[in-house]
N, CA, C and O atoms as a printed pandas DataFrame, in Angstrom:
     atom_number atom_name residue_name chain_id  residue_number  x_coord  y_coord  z_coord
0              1         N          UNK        A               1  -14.508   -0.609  -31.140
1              2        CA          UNK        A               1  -13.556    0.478  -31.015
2              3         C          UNK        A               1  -12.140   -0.072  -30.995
3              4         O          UNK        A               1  -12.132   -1.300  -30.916
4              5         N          UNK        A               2  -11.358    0.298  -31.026
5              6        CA          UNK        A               2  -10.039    0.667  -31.274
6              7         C          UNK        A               2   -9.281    0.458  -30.107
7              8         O          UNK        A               2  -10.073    0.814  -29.233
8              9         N          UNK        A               3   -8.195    0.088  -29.509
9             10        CA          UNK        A               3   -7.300    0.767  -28.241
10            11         C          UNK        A               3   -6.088    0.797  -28.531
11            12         O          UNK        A               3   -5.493   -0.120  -29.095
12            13         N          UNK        A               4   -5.508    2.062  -28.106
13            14        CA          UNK        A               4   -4.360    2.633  -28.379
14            15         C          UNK        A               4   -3.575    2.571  -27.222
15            16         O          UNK        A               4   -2.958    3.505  -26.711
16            17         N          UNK        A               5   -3.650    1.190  -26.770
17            18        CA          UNK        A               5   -2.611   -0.108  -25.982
18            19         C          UNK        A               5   -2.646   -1.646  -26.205
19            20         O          UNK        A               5   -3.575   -2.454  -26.189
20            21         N          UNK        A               6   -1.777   -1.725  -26.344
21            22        CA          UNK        A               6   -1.687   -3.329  -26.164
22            23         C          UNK        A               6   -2.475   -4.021  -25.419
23            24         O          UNK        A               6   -2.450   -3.847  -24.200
24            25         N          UNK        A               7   -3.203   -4.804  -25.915
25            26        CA          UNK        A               7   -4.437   -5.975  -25.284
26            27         C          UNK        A               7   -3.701   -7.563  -25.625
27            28         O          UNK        A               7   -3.341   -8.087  -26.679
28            29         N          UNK        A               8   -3.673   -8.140  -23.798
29            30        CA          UNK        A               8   -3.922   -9.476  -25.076
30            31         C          UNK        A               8   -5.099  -10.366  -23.708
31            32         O          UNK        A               8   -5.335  -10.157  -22.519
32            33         N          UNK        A               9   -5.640  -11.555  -24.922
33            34        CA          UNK        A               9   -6.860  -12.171  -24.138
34            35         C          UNK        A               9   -6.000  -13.109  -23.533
35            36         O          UNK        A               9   -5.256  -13.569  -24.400
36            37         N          UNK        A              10   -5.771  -13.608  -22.387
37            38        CA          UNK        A              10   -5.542  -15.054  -21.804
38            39         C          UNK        A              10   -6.634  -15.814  -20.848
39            40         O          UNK        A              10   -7.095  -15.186  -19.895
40            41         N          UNK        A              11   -6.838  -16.476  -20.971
41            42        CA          UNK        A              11   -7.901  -17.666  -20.558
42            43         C          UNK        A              11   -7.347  -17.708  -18.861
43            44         O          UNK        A              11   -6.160  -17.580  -18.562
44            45         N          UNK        A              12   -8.445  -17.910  -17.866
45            46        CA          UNK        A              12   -8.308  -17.518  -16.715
46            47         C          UNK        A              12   -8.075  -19.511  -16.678
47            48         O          UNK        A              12   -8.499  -20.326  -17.497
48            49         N          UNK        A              13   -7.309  -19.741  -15.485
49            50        CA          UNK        A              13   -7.450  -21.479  -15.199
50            51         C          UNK        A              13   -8.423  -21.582  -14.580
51            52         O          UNK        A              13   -8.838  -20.580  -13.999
52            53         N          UNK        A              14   -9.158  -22.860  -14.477
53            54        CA          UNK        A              14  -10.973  -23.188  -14.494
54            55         C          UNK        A              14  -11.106  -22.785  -13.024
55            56         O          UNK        A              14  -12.102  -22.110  -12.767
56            57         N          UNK        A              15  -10.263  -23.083  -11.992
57            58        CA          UNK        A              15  -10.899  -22.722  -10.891
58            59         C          UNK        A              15  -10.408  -21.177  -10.211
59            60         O          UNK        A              15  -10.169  -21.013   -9.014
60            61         N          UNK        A              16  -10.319  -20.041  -11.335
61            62        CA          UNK        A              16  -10.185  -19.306  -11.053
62            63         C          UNK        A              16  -11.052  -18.462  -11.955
63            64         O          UNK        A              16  -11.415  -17.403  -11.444
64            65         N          UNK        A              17  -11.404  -18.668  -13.009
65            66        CA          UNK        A              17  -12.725  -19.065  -13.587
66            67         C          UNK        A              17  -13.918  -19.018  -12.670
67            68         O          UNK        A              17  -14.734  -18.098  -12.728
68            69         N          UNK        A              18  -13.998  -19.902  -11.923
69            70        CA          UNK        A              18  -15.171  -20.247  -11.401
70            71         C          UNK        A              18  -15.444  -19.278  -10.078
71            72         O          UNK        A              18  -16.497  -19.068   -9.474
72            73         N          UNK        A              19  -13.992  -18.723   -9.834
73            74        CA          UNK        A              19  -14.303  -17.546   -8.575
74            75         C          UNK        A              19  -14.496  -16.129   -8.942
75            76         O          UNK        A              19  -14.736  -15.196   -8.176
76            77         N          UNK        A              20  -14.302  -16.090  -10.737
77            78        CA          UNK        A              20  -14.202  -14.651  -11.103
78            79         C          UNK        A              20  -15.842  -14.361  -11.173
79            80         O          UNK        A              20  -16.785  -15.072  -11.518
80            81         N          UNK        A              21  -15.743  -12.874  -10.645
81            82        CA          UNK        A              21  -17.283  -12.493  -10.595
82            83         C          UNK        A              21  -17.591  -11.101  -11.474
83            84         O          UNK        A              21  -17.921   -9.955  -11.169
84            85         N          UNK        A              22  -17.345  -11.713  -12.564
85            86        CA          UNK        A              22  -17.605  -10.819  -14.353
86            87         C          UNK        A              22  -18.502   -9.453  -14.003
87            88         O          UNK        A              22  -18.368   -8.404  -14.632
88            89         N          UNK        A              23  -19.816   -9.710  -12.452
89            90        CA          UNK        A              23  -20.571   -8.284  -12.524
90            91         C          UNK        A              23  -19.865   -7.587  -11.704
91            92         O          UNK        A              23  -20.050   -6.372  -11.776
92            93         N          UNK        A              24  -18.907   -8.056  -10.737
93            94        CA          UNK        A              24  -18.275   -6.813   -9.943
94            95         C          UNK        A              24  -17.227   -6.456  -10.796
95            96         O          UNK        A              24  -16.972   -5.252  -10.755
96            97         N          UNK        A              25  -16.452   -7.204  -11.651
97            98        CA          UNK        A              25  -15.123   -6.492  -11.988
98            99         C          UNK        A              25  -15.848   -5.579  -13.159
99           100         O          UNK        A              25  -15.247   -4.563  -13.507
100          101         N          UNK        A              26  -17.342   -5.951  -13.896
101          102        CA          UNK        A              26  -17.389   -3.991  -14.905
102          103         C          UNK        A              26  -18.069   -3.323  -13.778
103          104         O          UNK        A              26  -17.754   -2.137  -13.881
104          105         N          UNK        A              27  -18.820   -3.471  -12.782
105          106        CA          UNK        A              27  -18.625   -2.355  -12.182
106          107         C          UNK        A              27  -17.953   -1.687  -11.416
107          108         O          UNK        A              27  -18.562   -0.736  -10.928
108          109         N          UNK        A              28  -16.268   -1.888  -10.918
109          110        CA          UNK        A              28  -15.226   -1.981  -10.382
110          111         C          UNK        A              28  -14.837   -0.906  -11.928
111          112         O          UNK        A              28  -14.431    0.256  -11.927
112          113         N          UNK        A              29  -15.085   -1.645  -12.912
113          114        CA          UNK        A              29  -14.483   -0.813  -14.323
114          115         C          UNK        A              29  -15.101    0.659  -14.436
115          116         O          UNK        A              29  -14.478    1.710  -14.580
116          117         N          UNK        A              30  -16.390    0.484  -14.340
117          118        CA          UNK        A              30  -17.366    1.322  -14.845
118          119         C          UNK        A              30  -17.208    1.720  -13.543
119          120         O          UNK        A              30  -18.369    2.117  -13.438
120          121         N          UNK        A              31  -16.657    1.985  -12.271
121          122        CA          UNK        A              31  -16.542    3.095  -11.374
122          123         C          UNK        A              31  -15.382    3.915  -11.064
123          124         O          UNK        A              31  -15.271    4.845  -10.265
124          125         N          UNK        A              32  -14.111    3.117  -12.259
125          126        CA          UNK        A              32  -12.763    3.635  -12.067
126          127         C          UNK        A              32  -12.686    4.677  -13.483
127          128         O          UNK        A              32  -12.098    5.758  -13.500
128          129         N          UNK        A              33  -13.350    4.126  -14.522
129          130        CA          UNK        A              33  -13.290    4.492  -15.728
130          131         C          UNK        A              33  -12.683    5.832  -15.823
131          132         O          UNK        A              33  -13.067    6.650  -14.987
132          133         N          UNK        A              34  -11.851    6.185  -16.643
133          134        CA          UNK        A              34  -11.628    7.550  -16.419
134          135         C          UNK        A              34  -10.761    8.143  -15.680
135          136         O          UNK        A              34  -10.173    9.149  -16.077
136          137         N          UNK        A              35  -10.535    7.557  -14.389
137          138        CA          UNK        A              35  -10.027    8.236  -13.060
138          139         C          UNK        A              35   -8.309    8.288  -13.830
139          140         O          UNK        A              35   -7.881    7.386  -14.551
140          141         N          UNK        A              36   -7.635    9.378  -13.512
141          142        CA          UNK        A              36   -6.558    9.835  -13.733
142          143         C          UNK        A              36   -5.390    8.046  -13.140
143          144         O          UNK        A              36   -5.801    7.527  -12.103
144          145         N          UNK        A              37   -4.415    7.501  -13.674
145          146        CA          UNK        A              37   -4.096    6.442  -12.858
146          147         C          UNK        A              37   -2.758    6.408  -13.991
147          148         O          UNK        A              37   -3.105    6.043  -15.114
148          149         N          UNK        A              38   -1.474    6.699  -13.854
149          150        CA          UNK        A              38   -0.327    6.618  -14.371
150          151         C          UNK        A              38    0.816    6.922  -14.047
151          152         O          UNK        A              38    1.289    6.317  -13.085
152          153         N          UNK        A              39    1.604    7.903  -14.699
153          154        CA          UNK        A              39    2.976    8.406  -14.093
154          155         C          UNK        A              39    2.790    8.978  -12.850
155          156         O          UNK        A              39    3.546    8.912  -11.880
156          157         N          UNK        A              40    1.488    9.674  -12.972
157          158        CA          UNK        A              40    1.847   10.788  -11.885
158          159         C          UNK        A              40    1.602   10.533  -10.234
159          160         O          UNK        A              40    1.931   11.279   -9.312
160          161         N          UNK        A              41    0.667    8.767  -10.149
161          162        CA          UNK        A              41    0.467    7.801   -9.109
162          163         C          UNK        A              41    1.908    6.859   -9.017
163          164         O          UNK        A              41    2.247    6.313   -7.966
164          165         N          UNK        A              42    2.572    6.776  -10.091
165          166        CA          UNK        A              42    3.994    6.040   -9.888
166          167         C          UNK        A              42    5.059    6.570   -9.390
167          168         O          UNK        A              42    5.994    6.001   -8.826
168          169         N          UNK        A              43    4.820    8.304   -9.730
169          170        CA          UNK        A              43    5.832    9.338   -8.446
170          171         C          UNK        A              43    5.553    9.410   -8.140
171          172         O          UNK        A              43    5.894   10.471   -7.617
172          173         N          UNK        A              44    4.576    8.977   -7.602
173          174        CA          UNK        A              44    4.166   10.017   -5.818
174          175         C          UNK        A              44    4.637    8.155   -5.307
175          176         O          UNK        A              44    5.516    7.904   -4.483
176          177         N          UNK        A              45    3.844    7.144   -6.002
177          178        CA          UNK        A              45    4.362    5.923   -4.690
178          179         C          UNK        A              45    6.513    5.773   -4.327
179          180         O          UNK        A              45    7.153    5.155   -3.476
180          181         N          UNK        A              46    6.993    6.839   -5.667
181          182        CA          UNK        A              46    8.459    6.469   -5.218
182          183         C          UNK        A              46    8.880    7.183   -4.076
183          184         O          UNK        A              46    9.760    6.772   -3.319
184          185         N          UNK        A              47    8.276    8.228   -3.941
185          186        CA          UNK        A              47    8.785    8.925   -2.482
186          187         C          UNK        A              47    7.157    8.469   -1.368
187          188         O          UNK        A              47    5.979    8.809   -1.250
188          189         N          UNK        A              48    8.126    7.537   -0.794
189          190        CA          UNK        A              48    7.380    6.831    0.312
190          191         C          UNK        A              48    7.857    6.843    1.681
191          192         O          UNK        A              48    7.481    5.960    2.451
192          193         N          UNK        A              49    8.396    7.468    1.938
193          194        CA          UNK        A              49    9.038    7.412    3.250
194          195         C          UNK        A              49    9.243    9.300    3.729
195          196         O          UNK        A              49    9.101   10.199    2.901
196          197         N          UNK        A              50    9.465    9.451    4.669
197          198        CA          UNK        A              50    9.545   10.852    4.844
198          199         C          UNK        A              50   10.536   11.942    4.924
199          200         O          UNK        A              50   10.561   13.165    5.059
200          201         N          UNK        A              51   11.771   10.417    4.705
201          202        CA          UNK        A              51   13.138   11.544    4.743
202          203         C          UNK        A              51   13.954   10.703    3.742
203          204         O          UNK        A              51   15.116   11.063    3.554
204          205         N          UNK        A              52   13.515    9.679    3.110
205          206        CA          UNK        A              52   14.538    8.882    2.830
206          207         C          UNK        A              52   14.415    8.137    1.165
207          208         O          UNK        A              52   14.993    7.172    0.665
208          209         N          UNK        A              53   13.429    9.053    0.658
209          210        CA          UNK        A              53   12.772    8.043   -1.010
210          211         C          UNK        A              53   13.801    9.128   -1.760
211          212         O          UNK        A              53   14.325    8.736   -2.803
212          213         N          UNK        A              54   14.129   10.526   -1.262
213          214        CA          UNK        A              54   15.033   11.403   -2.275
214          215         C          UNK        A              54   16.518   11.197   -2.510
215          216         O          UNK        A              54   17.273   10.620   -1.727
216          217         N          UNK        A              55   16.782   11.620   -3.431
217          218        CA          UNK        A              55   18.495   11.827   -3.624
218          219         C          UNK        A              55   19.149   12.684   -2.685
219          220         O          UNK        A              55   18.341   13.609   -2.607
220          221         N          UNK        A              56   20.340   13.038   -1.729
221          222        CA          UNK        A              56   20.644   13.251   -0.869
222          223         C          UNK        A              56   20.630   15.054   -1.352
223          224         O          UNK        A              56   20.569   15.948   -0.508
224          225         N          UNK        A              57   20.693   15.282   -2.689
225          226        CA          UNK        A              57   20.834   16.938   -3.117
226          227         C          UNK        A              57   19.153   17.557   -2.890
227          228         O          UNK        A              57   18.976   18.749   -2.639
228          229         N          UNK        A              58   18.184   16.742   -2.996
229          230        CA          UNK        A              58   16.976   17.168   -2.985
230          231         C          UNK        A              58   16.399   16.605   -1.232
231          232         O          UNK        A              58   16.155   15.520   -0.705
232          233         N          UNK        A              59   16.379   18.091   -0.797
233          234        CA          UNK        A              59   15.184   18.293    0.637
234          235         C          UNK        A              59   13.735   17.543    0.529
235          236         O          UNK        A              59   12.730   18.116    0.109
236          237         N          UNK        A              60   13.757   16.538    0.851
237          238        CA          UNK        A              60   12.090   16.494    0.917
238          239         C          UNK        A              60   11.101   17.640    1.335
239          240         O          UNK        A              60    9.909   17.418    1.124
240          241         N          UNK        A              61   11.443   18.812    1.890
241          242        CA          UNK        A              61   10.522   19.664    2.314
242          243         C          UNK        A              61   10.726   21.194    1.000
243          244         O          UNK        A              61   10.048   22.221    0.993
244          245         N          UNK        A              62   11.821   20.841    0.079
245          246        CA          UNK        A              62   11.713   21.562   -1.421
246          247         C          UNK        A              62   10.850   20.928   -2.276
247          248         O          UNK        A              62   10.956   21.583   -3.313
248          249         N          UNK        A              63    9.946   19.925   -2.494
249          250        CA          UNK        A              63    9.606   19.524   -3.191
250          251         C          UNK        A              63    8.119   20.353   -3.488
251          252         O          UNK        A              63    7.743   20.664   -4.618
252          253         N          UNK        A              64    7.442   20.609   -2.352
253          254        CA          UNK        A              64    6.075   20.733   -2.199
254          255         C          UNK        A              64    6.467   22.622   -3.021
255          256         O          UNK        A              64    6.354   22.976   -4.195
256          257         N          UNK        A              65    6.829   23.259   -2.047
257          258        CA          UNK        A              65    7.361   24.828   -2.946
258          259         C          UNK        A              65    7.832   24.738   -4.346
259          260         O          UNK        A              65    7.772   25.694   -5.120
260          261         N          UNK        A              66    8.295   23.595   -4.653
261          262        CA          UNK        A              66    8.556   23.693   -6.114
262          263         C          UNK        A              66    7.575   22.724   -6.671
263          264         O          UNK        A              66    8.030   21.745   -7.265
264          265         N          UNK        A              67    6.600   22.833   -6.585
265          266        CA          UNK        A              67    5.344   22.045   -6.848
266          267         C          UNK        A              67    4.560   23.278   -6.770
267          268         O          UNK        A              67    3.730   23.324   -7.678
268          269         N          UNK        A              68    4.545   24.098   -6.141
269          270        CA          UNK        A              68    3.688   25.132   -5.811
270          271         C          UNK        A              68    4.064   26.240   -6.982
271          272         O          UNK        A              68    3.352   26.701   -7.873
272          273         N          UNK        A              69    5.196   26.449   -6.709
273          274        CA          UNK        A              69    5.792   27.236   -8.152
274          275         C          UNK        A              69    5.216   26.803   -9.632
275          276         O          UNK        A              69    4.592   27.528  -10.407
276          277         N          UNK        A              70    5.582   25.467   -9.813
277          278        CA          UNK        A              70    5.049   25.029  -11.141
278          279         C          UNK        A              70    3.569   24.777  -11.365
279          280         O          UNK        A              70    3.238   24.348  -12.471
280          281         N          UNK        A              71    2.630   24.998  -10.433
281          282        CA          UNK        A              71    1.362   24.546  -10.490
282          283         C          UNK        A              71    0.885   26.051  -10.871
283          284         O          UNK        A              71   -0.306   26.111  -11.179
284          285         N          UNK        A              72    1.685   27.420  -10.909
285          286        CA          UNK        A              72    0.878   29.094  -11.286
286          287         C          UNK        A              72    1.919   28.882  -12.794
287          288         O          UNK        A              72    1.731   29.768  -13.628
288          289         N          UNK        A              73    2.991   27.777  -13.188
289          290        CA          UNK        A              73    3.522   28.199  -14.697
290          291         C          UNK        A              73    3.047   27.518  -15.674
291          292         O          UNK        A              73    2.748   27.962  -16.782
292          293         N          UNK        A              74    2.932   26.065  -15.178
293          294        CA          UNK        A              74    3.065   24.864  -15.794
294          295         C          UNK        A              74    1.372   24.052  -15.389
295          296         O          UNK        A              74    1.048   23.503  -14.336
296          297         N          UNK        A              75    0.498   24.259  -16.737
297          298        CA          UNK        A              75   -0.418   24.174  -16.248
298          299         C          UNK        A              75   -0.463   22.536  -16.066
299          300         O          UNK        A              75    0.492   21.956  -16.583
300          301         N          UNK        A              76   -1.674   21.511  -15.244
301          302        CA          UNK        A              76   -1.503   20.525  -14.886
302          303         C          UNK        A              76   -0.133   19.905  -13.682
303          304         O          UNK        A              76   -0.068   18.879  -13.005
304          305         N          UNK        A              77    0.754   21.006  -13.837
305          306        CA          UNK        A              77    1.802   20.357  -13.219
306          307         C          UNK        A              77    1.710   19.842  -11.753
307          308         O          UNK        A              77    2.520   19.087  -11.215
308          309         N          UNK        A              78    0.575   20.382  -11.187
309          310        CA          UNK        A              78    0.145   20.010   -9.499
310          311         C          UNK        A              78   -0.707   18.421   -9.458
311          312         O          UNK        A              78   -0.850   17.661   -8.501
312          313         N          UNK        A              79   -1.181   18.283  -10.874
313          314        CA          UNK        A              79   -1.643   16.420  -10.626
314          315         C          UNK        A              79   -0.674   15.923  -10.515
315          316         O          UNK        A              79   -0.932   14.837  -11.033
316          317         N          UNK        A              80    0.812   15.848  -10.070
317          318        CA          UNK        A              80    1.880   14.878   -9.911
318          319         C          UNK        A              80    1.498   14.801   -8.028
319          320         O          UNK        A              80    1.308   13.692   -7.530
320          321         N          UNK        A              81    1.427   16.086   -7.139
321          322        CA          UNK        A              81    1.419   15.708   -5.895
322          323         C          UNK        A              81    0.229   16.130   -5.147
323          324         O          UNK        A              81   -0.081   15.611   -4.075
324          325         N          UNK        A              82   -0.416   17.041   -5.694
325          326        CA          UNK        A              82   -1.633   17.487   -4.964
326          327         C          UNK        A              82   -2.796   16.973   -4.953
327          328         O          UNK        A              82   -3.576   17.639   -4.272
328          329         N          UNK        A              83   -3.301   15.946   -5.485
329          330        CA          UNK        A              83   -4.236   15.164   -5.601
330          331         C          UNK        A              83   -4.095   13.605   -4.336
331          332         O          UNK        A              83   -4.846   13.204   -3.446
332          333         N          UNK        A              84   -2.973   13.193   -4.782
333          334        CA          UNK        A              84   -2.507   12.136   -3.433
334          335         C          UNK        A              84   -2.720   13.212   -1.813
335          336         O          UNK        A              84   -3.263   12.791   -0.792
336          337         N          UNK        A              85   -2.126   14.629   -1.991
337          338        CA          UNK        A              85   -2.081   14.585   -0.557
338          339         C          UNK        A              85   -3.707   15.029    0.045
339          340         O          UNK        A              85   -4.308   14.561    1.012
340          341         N          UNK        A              86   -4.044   15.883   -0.724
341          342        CA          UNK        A              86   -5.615   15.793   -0.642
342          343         C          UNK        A              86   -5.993   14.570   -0.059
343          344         O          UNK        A              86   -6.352   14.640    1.116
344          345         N          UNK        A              87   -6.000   13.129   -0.764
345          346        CA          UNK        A              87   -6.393   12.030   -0.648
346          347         C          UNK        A              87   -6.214   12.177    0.578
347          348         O          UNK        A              87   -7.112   12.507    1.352
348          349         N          UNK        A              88   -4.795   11.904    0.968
349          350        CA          UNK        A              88   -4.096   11.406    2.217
350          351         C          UNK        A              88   -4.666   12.141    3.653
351          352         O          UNK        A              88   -4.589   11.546    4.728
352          353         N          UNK        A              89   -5.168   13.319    3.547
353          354        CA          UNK        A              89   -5.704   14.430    4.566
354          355         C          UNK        A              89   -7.337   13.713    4.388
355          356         O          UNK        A              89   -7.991   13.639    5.428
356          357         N          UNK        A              90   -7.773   13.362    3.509
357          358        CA          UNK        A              90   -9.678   13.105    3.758
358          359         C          UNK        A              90  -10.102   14.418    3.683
359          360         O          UNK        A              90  -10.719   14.981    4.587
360          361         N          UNK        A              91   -9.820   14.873    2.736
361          362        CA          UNK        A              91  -10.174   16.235    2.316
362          363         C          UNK        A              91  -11.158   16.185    1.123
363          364         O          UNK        A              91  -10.531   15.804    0.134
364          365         N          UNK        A              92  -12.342   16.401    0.860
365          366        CA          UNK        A              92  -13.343   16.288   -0.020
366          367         C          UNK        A              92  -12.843   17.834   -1.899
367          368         O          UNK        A              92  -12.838   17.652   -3.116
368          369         N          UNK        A              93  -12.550   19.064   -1.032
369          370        CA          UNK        A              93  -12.202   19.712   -1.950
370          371         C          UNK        A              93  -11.083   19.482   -2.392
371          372         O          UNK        A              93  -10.067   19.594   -1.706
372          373         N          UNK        A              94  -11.101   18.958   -4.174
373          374        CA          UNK        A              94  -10.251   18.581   -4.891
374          375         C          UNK        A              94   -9.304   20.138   -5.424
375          376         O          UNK        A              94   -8.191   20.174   -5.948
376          377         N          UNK        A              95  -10.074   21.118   -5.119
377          378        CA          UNK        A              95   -9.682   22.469   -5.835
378          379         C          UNK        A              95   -8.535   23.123   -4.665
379          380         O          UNK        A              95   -8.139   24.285   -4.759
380          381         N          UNK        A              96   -8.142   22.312   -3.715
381          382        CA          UNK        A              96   -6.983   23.640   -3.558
382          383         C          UNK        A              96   -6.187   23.384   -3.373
383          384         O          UNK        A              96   -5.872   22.252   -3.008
384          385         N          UNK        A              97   -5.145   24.726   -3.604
385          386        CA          UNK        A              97   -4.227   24.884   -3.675
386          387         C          UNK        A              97   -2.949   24.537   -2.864
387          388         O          UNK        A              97   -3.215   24.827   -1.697
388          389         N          UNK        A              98   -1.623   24.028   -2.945
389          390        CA          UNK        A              98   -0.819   23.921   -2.177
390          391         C          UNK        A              98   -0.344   24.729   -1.357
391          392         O          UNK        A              98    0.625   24.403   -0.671
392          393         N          UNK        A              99   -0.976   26.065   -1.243
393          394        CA          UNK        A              99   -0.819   27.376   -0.259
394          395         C          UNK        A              99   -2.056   26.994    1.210
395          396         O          UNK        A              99   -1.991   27.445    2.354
396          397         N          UNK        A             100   -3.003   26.117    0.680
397          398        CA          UNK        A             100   -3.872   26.053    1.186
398          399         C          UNK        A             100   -4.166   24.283    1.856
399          400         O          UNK        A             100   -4.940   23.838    2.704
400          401         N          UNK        A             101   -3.526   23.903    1.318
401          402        CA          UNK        A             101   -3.057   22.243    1.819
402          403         C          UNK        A             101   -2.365   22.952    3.500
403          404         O          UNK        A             101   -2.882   22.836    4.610
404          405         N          UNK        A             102   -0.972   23.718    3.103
405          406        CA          UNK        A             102   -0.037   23.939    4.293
406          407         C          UNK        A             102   -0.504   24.523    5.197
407          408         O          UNK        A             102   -0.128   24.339    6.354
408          409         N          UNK        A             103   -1.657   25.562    4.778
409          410        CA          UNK        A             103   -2.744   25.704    6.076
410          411         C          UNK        A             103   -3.511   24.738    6.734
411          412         O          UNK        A             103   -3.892   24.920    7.891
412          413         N          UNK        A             104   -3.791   23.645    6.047
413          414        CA          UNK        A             104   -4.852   22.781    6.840
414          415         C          UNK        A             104   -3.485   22.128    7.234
415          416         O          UNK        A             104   -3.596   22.033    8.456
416          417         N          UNK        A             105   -2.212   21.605    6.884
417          418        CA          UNK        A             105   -1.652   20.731    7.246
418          419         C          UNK        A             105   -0.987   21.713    8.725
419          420         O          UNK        A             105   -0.637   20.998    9.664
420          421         N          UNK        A             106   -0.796   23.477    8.956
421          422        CA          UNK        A             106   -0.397   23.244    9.854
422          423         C          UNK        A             106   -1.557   23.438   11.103
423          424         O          UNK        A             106   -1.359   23.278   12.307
424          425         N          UNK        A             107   -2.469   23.721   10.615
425          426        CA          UNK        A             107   -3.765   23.253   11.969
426          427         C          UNK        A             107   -3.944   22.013   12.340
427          428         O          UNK        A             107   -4.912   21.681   13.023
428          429         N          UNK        A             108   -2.834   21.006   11.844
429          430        CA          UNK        A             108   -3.309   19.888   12.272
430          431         C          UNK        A             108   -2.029   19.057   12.652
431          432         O          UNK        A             108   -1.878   17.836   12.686
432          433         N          UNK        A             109   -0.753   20.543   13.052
433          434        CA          UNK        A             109    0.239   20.303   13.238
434          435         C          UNK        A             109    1.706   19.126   12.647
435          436         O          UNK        A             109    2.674   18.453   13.002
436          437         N          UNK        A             110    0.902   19.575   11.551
437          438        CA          UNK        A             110    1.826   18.339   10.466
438          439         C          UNK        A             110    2.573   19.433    9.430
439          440         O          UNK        A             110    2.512   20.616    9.094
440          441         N          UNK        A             111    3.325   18.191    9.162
441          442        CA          UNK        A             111    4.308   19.104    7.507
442          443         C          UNK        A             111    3.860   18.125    6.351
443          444         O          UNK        A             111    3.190   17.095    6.424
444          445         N          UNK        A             112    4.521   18.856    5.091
445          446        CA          UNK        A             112    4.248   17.859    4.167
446          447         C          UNK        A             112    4.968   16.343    4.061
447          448         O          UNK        A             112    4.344   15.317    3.791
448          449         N          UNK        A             113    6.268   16.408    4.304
449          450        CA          UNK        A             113    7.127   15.251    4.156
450          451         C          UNK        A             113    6.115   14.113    5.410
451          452         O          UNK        A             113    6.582   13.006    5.677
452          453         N          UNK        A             114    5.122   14.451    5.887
453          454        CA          UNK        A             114    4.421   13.163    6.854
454          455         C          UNK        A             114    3.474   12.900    5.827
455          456         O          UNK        A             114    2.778   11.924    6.108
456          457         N          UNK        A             115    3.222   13.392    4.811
457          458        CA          UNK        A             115    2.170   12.883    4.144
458          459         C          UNK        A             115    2.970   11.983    3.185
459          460         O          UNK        A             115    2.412   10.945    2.828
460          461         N          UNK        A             116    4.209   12.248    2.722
461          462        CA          UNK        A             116    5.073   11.309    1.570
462          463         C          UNK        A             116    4.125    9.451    2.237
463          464         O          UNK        A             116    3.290    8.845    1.566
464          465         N          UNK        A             117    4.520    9.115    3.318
465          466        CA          UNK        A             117    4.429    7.777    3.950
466          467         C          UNK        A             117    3.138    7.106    4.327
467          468         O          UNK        A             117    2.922    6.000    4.823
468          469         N          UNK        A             118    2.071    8.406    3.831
469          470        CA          UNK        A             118    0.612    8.209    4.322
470          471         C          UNK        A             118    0.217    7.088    2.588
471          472         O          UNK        A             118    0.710    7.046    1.461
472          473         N          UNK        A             119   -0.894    6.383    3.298
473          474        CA          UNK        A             119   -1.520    5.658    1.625
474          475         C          UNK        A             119   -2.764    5.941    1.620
475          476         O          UNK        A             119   -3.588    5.576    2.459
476          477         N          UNK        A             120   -2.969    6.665    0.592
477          478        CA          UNK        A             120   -4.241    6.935   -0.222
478          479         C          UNK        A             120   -5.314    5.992    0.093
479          480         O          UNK        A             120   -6.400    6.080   -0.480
């Protein structure tokens, strides 16, 4: 097959070689395969902190409502933050909504900007 990225082979040095373990890293492959992993994991790691990853014009606590807005216009547009905070809560249902995040987040007396600093 084909890949529509840049590959290149480099030779591992021998004693690093000798620690690589070829059956865990394809099944490490063959268990990530697929999984969503790009822009939308590279914004969420830039706002890392809870008051302090934004530009001084943008509220950290506007972000999530205008995430919520674009996730009923703009279809896909909620895999940029709703999938990390899911993560971040240990929440098994991948299906809901950011109306429904702010309910579990306030039974558990949290806001969203505490999840910016949490790691997946």
């Amino acid at each position: 097959k084909h890949s529509n990225s840049a590959i290149i082979w480099l030779p591992l040095k021998k004693e690093y070689a000798e620690k690589f373990n070829a059956t865990a890293a394809e099944e490490f492959m063959n268990k990530t395969l697929g999984m969503p992993y790009g822009y939308e994991n590279m914004l969420y790691t830039w706002i890392d902190t809870k008051n302090q990853s934004l530009p001084p014009v943008l509220d950290p606590y506007i972000i999530v409502p205008l995430f919520s807005i674009a996730e009923t216009l703009i279809p896909g547009a909620d895999v940029i933050f709703r999938p990390g905070m899911i993560k971040r809560l240990n929440l098994t249902n991948e299906n809901l909504t950011f109306a429904e995040i702010a309910s579990i987040l306030v039974d558990r007396g949290m806001e969203f900007p505490d999840l910016y600093p949490m790691p997946e």
